[in-house]
Coordinates of C-alpha atoms and ligand atoms in Angstrom, one line a residue:
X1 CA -24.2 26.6 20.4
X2 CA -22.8 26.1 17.2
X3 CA -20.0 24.4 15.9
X4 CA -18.0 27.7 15.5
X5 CA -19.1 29.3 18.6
X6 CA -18.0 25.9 20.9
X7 CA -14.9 25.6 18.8
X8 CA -14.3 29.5 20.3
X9 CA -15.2 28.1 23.8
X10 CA -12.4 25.2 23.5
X11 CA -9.8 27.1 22.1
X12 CA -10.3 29.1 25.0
X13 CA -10.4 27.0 27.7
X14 CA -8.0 25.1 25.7
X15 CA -4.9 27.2 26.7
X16 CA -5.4 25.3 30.0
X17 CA -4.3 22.3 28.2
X18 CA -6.0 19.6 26.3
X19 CA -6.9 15.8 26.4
X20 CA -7.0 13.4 23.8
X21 CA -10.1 11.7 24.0
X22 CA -11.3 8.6 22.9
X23 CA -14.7 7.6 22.3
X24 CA -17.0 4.7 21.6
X25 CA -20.4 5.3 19.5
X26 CA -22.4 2.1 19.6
X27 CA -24.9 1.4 16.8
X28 CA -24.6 2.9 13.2
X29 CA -28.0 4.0 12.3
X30 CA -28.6 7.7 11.8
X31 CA -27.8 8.9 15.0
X32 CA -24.0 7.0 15.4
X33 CA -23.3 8.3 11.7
X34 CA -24.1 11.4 12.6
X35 CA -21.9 11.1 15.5
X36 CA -19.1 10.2 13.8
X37 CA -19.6 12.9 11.1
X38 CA -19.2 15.6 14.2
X39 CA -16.4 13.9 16.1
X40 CA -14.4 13.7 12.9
X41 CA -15.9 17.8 12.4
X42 CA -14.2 18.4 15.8
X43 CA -11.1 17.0 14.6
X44 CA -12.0 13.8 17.4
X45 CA -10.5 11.1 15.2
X46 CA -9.9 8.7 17.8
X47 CA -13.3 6.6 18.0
X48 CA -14.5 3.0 16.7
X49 CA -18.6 3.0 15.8
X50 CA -19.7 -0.7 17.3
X51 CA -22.6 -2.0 15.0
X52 CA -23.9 -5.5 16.0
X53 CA -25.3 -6.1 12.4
X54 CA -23.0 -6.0 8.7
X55 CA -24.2 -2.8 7.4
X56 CA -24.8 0.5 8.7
X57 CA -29.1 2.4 8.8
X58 CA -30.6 0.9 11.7
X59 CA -34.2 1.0 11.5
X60 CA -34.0 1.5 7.7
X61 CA -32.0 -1.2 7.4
X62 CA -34.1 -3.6 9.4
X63 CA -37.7 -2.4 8.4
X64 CA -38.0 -3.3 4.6
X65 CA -41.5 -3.9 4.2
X66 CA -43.8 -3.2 1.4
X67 CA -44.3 0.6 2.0
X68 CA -41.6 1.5 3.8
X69 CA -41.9 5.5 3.7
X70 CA -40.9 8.1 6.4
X71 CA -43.9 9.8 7.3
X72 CA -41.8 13.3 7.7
X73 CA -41.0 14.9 4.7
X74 CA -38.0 13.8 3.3
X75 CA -35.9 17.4 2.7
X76 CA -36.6 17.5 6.8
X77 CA -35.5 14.3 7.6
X78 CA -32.4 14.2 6.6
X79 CA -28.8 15.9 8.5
X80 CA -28.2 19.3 7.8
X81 CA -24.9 19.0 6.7
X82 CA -25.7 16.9 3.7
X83 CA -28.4 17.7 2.1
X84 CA -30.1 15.8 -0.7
X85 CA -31.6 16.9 -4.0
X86 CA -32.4 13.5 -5.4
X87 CA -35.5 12.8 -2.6
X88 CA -37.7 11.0 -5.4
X89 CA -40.9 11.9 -3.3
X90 CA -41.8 14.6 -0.6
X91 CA -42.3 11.6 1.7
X92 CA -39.8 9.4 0.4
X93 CA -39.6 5.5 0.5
X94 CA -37.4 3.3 3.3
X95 CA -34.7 2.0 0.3
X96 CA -34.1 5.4 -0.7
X97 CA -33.2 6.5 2.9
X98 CA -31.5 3.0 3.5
X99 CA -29.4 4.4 0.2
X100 CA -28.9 8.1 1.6
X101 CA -27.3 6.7 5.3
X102 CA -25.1 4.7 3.3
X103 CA -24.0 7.0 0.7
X104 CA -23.3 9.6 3.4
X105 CA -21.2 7.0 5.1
X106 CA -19.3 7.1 2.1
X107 CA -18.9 10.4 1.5
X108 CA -17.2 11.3 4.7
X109 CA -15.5 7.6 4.8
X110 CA -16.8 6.6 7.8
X111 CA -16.4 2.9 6.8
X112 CA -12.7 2.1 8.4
X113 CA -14.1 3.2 12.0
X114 CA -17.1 1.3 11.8
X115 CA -16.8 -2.7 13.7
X116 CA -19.3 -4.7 11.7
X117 CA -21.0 -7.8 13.5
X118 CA -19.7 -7.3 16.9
X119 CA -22.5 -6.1 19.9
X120 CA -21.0 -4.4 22.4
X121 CA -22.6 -6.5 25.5
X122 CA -21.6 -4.5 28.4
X123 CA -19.3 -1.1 29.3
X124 CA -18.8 -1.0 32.7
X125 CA -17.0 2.7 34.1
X126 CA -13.4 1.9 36.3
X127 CA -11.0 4.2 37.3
X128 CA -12.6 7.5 34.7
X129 CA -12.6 5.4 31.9
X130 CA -15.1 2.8 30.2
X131 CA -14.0 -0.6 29.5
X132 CA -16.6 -1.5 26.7
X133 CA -16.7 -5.8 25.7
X134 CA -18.4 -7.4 22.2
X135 CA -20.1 -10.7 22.2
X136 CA -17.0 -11.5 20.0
X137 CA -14.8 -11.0 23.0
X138 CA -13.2 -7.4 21.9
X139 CA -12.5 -5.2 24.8
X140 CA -11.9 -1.5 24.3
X141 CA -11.3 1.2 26.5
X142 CA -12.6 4.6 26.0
X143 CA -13.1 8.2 27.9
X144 CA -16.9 9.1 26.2
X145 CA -19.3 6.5 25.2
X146 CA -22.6 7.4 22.5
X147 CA -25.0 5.3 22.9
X148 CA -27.0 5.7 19.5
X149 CA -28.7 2.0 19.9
X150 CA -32.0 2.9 18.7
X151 CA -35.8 3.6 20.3
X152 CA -37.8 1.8 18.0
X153 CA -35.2 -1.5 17.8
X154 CA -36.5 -4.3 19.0
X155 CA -39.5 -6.0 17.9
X156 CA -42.2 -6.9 20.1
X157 CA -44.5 -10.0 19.7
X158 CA -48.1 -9.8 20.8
X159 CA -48.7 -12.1 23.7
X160 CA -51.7 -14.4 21.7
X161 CA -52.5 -17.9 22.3
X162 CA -51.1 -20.6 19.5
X163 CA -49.2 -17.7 17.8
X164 CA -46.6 -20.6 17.5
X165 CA -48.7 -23.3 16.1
X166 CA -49.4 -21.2 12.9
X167 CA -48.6 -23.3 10.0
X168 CA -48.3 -20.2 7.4
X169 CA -45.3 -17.7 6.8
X170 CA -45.3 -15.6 10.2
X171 CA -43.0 -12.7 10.6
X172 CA -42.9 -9.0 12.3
X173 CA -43.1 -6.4 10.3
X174 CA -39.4 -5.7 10.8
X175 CA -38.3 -8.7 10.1
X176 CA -39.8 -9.1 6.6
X177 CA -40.0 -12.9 4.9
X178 CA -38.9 -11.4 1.2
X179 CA -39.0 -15.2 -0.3
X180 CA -42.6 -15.3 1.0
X181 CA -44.9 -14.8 -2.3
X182 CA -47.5 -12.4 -1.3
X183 CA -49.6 -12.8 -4.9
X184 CA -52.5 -14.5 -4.5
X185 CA -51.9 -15.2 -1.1
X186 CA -54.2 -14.6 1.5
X187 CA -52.5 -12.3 4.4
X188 CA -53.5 -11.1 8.0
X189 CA -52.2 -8.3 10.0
X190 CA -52.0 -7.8 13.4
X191 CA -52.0 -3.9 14.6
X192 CA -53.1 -0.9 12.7
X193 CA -50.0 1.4 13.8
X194 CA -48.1 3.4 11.0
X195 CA -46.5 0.7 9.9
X196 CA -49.8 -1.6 9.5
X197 CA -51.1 1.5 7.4
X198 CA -48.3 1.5 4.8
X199 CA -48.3 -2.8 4.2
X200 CA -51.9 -2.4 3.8
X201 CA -51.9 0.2 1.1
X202 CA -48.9 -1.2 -0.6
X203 CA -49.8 -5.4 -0.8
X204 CA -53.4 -5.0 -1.5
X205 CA -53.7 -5.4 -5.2
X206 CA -51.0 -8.0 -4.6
X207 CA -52.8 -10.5 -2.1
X208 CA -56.0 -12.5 -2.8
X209 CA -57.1 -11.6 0.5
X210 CA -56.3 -9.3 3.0
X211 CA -57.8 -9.4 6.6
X212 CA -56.9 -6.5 9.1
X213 CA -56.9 -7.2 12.8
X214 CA -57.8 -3.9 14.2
X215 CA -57.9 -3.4 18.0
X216 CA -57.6 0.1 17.8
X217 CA -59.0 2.4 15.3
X218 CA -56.8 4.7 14.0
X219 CA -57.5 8.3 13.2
X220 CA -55.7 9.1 9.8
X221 CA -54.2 12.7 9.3
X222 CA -54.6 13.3 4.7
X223 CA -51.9 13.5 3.1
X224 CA -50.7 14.0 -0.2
X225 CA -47.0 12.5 -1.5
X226 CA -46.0 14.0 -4.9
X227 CA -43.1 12.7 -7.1
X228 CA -40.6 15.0 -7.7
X229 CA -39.7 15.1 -11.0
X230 CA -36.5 15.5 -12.6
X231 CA -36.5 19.0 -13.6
X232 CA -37.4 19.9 -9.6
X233 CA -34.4 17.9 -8.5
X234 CA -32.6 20.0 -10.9
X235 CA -33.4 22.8 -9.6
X236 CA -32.8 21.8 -5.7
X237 CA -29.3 21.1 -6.8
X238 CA -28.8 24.2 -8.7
X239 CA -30.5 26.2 -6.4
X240 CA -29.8 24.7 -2.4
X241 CA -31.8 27.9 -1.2
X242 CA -35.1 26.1 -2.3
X243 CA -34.0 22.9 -0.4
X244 CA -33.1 25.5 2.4
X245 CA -36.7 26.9 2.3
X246 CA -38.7 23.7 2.3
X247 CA -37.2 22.9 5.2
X248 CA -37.9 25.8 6.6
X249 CA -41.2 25.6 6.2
X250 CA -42.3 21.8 6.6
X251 CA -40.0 22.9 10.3
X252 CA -42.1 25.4 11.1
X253 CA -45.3 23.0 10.3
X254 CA -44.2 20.3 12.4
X255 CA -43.2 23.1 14.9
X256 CA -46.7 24.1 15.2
X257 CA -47.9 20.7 15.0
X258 CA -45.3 20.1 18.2
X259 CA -46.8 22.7 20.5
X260 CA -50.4 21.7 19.1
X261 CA -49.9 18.1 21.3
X262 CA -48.8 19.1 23.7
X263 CA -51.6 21.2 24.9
X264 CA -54.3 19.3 24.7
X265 CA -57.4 22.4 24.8
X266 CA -55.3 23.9 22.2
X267 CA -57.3 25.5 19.5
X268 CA -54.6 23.5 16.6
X269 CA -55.0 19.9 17.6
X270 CA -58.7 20.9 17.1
X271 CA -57.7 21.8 14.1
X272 CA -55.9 18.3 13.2
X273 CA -58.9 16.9 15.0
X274 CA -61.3 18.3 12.4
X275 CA -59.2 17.4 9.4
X276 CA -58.8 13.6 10.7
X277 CA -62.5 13.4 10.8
X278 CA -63.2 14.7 8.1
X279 CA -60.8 12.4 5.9
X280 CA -62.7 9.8 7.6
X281 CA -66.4 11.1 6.8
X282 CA -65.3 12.2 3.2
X283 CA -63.2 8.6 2.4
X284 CA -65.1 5.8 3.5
X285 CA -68.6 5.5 1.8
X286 CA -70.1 2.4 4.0
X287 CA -71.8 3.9 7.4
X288 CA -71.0 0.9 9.0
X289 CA -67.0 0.3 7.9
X290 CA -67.0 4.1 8.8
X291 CA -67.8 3.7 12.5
X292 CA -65.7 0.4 13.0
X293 CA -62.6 2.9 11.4
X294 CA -63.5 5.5 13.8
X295 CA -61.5 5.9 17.2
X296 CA -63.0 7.0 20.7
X297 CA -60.4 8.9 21.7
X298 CA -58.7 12.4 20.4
X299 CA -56.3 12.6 17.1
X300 CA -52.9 13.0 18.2
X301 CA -53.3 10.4 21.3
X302 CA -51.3 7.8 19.9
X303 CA -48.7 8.2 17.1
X304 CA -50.9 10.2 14.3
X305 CA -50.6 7.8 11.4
X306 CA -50.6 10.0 8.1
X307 CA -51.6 8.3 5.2
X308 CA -52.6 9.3 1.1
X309 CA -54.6 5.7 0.8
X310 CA -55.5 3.4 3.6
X311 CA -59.0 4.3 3.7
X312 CA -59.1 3.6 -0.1
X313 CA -57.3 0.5 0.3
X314 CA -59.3 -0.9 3.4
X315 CA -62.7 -0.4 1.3
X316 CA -61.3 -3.1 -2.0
X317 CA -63.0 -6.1 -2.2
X318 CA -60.7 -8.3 -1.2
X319 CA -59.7 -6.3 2.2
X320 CA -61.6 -6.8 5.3
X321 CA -61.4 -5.1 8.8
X322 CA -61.7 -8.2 11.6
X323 CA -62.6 -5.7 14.6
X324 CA -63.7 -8.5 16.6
X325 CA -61.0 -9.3 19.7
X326 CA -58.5 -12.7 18.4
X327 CA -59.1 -15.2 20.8
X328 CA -56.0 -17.7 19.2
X329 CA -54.1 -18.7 16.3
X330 CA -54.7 -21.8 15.1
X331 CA -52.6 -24.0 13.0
X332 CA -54.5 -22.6 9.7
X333 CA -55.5 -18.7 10.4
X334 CA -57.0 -16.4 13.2
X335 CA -60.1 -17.1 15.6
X336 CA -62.0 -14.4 16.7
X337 CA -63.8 -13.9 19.2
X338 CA -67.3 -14.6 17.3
X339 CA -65.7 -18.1 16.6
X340 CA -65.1 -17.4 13.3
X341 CA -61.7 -18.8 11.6
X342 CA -60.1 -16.7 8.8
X343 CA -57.7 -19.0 7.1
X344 CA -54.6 -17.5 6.1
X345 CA -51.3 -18.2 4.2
X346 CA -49.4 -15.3 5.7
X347 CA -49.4 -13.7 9.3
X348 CA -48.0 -10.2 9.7
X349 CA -47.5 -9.0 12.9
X350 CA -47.0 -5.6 12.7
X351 CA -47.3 -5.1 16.5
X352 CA -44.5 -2.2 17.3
X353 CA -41.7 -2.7 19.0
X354 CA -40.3 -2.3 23.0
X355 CA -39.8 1.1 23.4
X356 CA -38.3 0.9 26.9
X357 CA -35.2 -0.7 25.9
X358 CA -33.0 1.8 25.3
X359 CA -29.6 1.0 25.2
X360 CA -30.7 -2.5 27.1
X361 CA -30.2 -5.6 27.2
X362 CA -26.7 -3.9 26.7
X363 CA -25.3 -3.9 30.6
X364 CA -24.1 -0.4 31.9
X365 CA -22.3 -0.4 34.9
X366 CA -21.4 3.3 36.4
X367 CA -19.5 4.4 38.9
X368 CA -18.9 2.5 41.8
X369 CA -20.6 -0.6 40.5
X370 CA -24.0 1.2 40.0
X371 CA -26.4 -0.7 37.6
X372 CA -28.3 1.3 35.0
X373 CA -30.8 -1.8 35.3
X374 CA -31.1 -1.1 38.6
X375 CA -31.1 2.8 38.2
X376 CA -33.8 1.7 35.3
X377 CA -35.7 -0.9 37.6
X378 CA -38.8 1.1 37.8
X379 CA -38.8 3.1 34.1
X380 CA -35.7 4.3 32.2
X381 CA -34.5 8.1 33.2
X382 CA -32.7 10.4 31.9
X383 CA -32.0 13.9 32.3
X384 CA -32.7 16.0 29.2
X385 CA -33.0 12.0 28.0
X386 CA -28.9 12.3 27.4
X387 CA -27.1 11.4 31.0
X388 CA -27.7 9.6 33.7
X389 CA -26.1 10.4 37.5
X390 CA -23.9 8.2 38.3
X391 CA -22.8 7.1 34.7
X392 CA -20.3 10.0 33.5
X393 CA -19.3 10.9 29.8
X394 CA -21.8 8.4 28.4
X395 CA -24.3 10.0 26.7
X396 CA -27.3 8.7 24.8
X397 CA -28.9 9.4 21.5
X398 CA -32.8 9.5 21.1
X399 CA -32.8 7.9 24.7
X400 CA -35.7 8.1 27.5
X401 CA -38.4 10.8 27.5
X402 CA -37.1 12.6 24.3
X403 CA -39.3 13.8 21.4
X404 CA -40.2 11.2 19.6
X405 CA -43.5 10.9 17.4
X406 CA -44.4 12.9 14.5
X407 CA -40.8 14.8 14.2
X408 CA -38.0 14.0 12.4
X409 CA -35.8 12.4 15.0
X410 CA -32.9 13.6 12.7
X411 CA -33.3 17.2 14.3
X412 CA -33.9 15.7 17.3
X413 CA -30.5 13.8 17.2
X414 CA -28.1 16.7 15.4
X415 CA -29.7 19.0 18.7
X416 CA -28.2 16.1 21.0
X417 CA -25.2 15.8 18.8
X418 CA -24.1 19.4 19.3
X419 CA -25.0 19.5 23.1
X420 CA -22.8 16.5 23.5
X421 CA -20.4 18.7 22.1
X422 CA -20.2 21.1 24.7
X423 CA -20.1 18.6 27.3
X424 CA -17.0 17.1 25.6
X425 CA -15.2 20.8 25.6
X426 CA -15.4 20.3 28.9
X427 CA -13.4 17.0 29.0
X428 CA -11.2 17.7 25.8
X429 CA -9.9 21.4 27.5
X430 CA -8.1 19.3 30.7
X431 CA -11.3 21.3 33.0
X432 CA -12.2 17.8 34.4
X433 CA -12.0 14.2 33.8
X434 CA -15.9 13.4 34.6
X435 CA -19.1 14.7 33.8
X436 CA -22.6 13.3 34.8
X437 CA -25.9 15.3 35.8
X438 CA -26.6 15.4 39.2
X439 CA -29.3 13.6 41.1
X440 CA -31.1 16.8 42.0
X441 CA -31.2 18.1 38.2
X442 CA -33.2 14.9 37.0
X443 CA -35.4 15.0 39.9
X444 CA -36.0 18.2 38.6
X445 CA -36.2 17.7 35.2
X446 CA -38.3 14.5 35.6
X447 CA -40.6 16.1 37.7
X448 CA -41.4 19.0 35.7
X449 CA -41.6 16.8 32.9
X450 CA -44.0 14.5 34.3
X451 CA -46.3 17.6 35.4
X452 CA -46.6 19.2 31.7
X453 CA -46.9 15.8 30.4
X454 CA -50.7 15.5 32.2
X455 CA -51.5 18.2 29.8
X456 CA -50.4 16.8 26.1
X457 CA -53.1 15.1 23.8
X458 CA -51.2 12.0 24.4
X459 CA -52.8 11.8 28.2
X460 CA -56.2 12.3 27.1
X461 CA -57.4 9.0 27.1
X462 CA -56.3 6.2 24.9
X463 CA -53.5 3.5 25.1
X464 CA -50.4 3.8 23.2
X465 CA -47.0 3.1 22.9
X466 CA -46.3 6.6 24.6
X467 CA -47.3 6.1 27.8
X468 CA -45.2 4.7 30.7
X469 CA -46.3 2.2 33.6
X470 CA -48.2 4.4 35.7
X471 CA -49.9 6.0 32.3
X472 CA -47.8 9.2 32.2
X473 CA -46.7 10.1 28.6
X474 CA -42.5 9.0 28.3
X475 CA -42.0 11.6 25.6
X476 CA -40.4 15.3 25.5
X477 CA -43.8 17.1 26.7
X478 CA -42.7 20.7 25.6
X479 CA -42.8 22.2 22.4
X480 CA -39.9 21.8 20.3
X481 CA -38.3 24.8 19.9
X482 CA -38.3 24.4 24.0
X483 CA -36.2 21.6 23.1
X484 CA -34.0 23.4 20.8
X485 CA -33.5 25.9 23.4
X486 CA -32.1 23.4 26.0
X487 CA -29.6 21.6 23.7
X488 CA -28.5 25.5 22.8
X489 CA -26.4 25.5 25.5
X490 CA -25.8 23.4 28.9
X491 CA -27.0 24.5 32.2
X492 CA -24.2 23.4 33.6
X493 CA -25.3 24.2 37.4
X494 CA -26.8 20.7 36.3
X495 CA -23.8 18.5 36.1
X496 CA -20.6 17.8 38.5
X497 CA -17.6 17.7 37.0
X498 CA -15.0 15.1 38.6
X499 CA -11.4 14.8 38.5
Ligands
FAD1 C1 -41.0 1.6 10.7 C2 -40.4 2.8 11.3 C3 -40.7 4.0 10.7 C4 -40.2 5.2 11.2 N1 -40.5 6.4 10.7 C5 -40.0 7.5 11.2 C6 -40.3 8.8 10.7 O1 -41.1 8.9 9.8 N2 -39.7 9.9 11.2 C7 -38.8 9.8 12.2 O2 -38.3 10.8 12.6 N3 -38.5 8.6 12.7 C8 -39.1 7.5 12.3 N4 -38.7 6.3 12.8 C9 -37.8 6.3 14.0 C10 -36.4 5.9 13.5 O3 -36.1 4.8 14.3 C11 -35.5 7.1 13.7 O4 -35.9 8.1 12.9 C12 -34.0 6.8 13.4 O5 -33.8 5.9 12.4 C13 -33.3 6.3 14.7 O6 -32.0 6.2 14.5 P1 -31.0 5.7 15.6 O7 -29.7 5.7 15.0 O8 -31.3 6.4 16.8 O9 -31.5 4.2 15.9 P2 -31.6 2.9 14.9 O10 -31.9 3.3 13.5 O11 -32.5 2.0 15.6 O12 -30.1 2.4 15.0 C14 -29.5 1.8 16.1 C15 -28.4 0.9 15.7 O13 -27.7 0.5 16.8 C16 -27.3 -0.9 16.6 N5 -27.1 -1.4 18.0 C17 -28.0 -1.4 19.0 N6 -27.5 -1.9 20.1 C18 -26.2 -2.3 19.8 C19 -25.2 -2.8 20.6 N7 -25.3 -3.2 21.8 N8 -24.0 -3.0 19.9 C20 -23.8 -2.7 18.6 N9 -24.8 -2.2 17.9 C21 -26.0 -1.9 18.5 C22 -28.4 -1.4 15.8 O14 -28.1 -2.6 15.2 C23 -28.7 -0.3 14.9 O15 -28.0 -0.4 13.7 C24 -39.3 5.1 12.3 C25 -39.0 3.9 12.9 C26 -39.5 2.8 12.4 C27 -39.2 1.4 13.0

């Protein structure tokens, strides 16, 4: 439903009274800015954004390395409502999107709601209303919490013997060392995920030496990035129709590319098969590097890392692809498992992050004393990946089981965004006080889920960041505009309302 068309519904239902509702979005990355662009939209004025760190962006404020780009185009991922003709590339760099976040902060003077520095530690549900606590001691107390913490937040360290002994600069990817001098130096990586991709390509020609720790080989999806130049800028901001059409289009690729994993005989991720292999055959020249860079498993399974240079950059001189297991870190470099020691100055682990955190270590306490780490003791739930049972009017962003991958989470989040909307109607028109799925519509929902997700490219044999405890793919394993067509409007035989 859109803005307009639920703004009918409240007025309606309206008549029957209203409520003043207050509401607490923690985190200010791109999901809580975009929920405090649409409260303030619904003339919902009455909220305080909780960010633990001093500046708003999330994940583009935390991931600075070296060739920091989104890998979806950047007229996509960005929010609909504010639009951008200054993008300097079609996939744009992480400063630049850092820069957007902030300037649309700006623009709709978000600052003044926004608590810098302060983590909200726990928000516990008494008497239809949450009481929210900081680590600073602040106490709050709100009807609707969002819950825009992040997916891909915290970092996680590989488990490798001596990783503390090493006596170089050692850092995760997210947590870049900036006064670490990369020239001349010689640097390992750990992991060959996305990120891994873009540090290699971008410190190459920088280091004296670079040695990639691959576990996994990668397949690589071609790409090309062009530079907009300023006359095409121009013309986006002249013209918004042509930003209006790109994204219409690079939509309706990743569409396609959305329904192509998740049916794993489809004839399209053959497709994307065929074009990852052949980037591969037509890129590296040495037979030997070729087959260590090849994966035994389907494109698509993990993450599909898309890339305009790795290959070239993983075939210089002074690169080299370690595909023998680490057995430990030493004081001065890696050990492999052939016994050989690669001394290094710099240790990267670019290693990925916990993706089962969620809203955790943050503690959530629901009705009646009910633990969402207990609710979450097995794997982290949620139906439609917004609500939990139990835990009325708080509602997460990008939580468990949503689509997450190659699509701009942006779309993903604005989709949530508006459905959260309609739940709120409910609460703002007087209707009822509480609203939280019911047990039976996440058994459902979960168990439908986990039956379509056996079919997705992502359970065809590989490990990867998507797949839960017992193996089964945690992601949204429909295609997308399936998605779009359940945040259109509630089913709201799915929820009880309360008071
Ligand atoms: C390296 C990298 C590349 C990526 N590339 C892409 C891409 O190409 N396309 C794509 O769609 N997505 C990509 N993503 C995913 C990206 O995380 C999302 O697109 C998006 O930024 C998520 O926004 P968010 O607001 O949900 O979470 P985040 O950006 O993680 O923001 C969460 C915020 O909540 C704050 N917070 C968390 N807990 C608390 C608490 N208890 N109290 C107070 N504050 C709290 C955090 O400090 C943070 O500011 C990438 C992620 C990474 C790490």
């Amino acid at each position: 439903m859109n803005t307009q068309a639920r703004k009918k519904g409240v007025s309606s239902v309206g008549e029957r009274g209203s409520r003043d509702l207050r509401f607490a979005i923690i985190g200010s990355g791109m999901a809580g800015i975009l929920s405090a662009v649409k409260l303030e939209e619904e003339g919902l004025t009455d909220f305080t954004v909780y960010e633990k760190a001093d500046r708003v962006g999330g994940t583009w404020r935390e991931n600075t390395y070296p060739g920091l780009s989104c890998d979806v185009p950047s007229h996509l991922y960005c929010y609909s409502f504010a639009r951008n003709p200054d993008w300097s590339h079609f996939f744009s760099p992480g400063y630049e999107i850092q820069a957007y976040f902030e300037r649309v902060v700006d623009e709709y003077k978000l600052a003044p709601h926004i608590r810098f520095g302060d983590e909200v530690v726990s928000c516990s549900f008494d008497d239809g209303r949450w009481k929210i606590s900081t680590r600073s001691g602040h106490r709050d107390e709100v009807d609707v919490v969002i819950a825009a913490t992040g997916v891909l937040h915290h970092p996680k360290y590989p488990d490798i013997e001596g990783l503390e002994c090493f006596e170089g600069a050692l850092f995760h990817s997210a947590r870049w060392d900036h006064d670490v001098l990369l020239e001349g130096a010689r640097v390992g990586i750990i992991g060959t995920g996305s990120t891994s991709v873009q540090i290699v390509s971008a410190i190459v020609d920088r280091v004296q030496q670079l040695s990639l720790f691959q576990r996994t080989a990668q397949w690589i999806m071609p790409a090309t990035n062009p530079e907009y130049d300023a006359s095409e800028k121009r013309s986006f901001r002249e013209n918004p129709q042509l930003i209006a059409d790109l994204r219409a289009a690079t939509s309706q690729l990743y569409d396609m590319f959305s329904s192509a994993v998740v049916d794993a005989g489809s004839a399209q991720i053959k497709g994307i098969e065929e074009a990852c292999k052949a980037n591969l055959v037509n890129s590296v020249v040495d037979p030997a590097l070729r087959e260590r860079l090849r994966p035994d498993y389907r494109a698509a399974c993990k993450r599909l890392i898309v890339s305009t240079d790795f290959y070239e950059a993983i075939q210089k001189p002074n690169a080299e692809l370690v595909t023998e297991p680490i057995e430990a870190v030493e004081t001065k470099g890696v050990r492999t498992t052939d016994g050989v020691l690669r001394e290094l100055d710099v240790l990267v682990l670019a290693t990925g992050f916990a993706v089962d955190a969620f809203v955790r270590p943050m503690s959530v306490e629901g009705r009646n004393g009910v633990k969402l780490d207990d609710v979450w003791a097995d794997r982290p739930e949620a139906y439609l990946s917004i609500s939990v049972p139990d835990f009325p009017n708080f509602f997460m962003l990008n939580g468990p089981n949503g689509p997450v991958g190659n699509f701009s989470l942006v779309e993903v989040a604005e989709l949530q965004v508006g459905y959260i909307m309609s739940l709120v109607d409910r609460l703002r028109s007087g209707e009822c006080r509480e609203i939280a799925p019911t047990e039976a519509a996440l058994r459902e929902f979960e168990s439908a889920r986990v039956q379509a997700a056996k079919k997705t490219v992502w359970a065809s044999g590989c490990r990867s960041w998507y797949l839960d405890d017992r193996g089964v793919p945690a992601v949204w394993p429909w295609p997308f505009e399936r998605f779009r067509v359940e945040m259109s409007t509630p089913d709201w035989t799915a929820y009880e309302f309360c008071g």
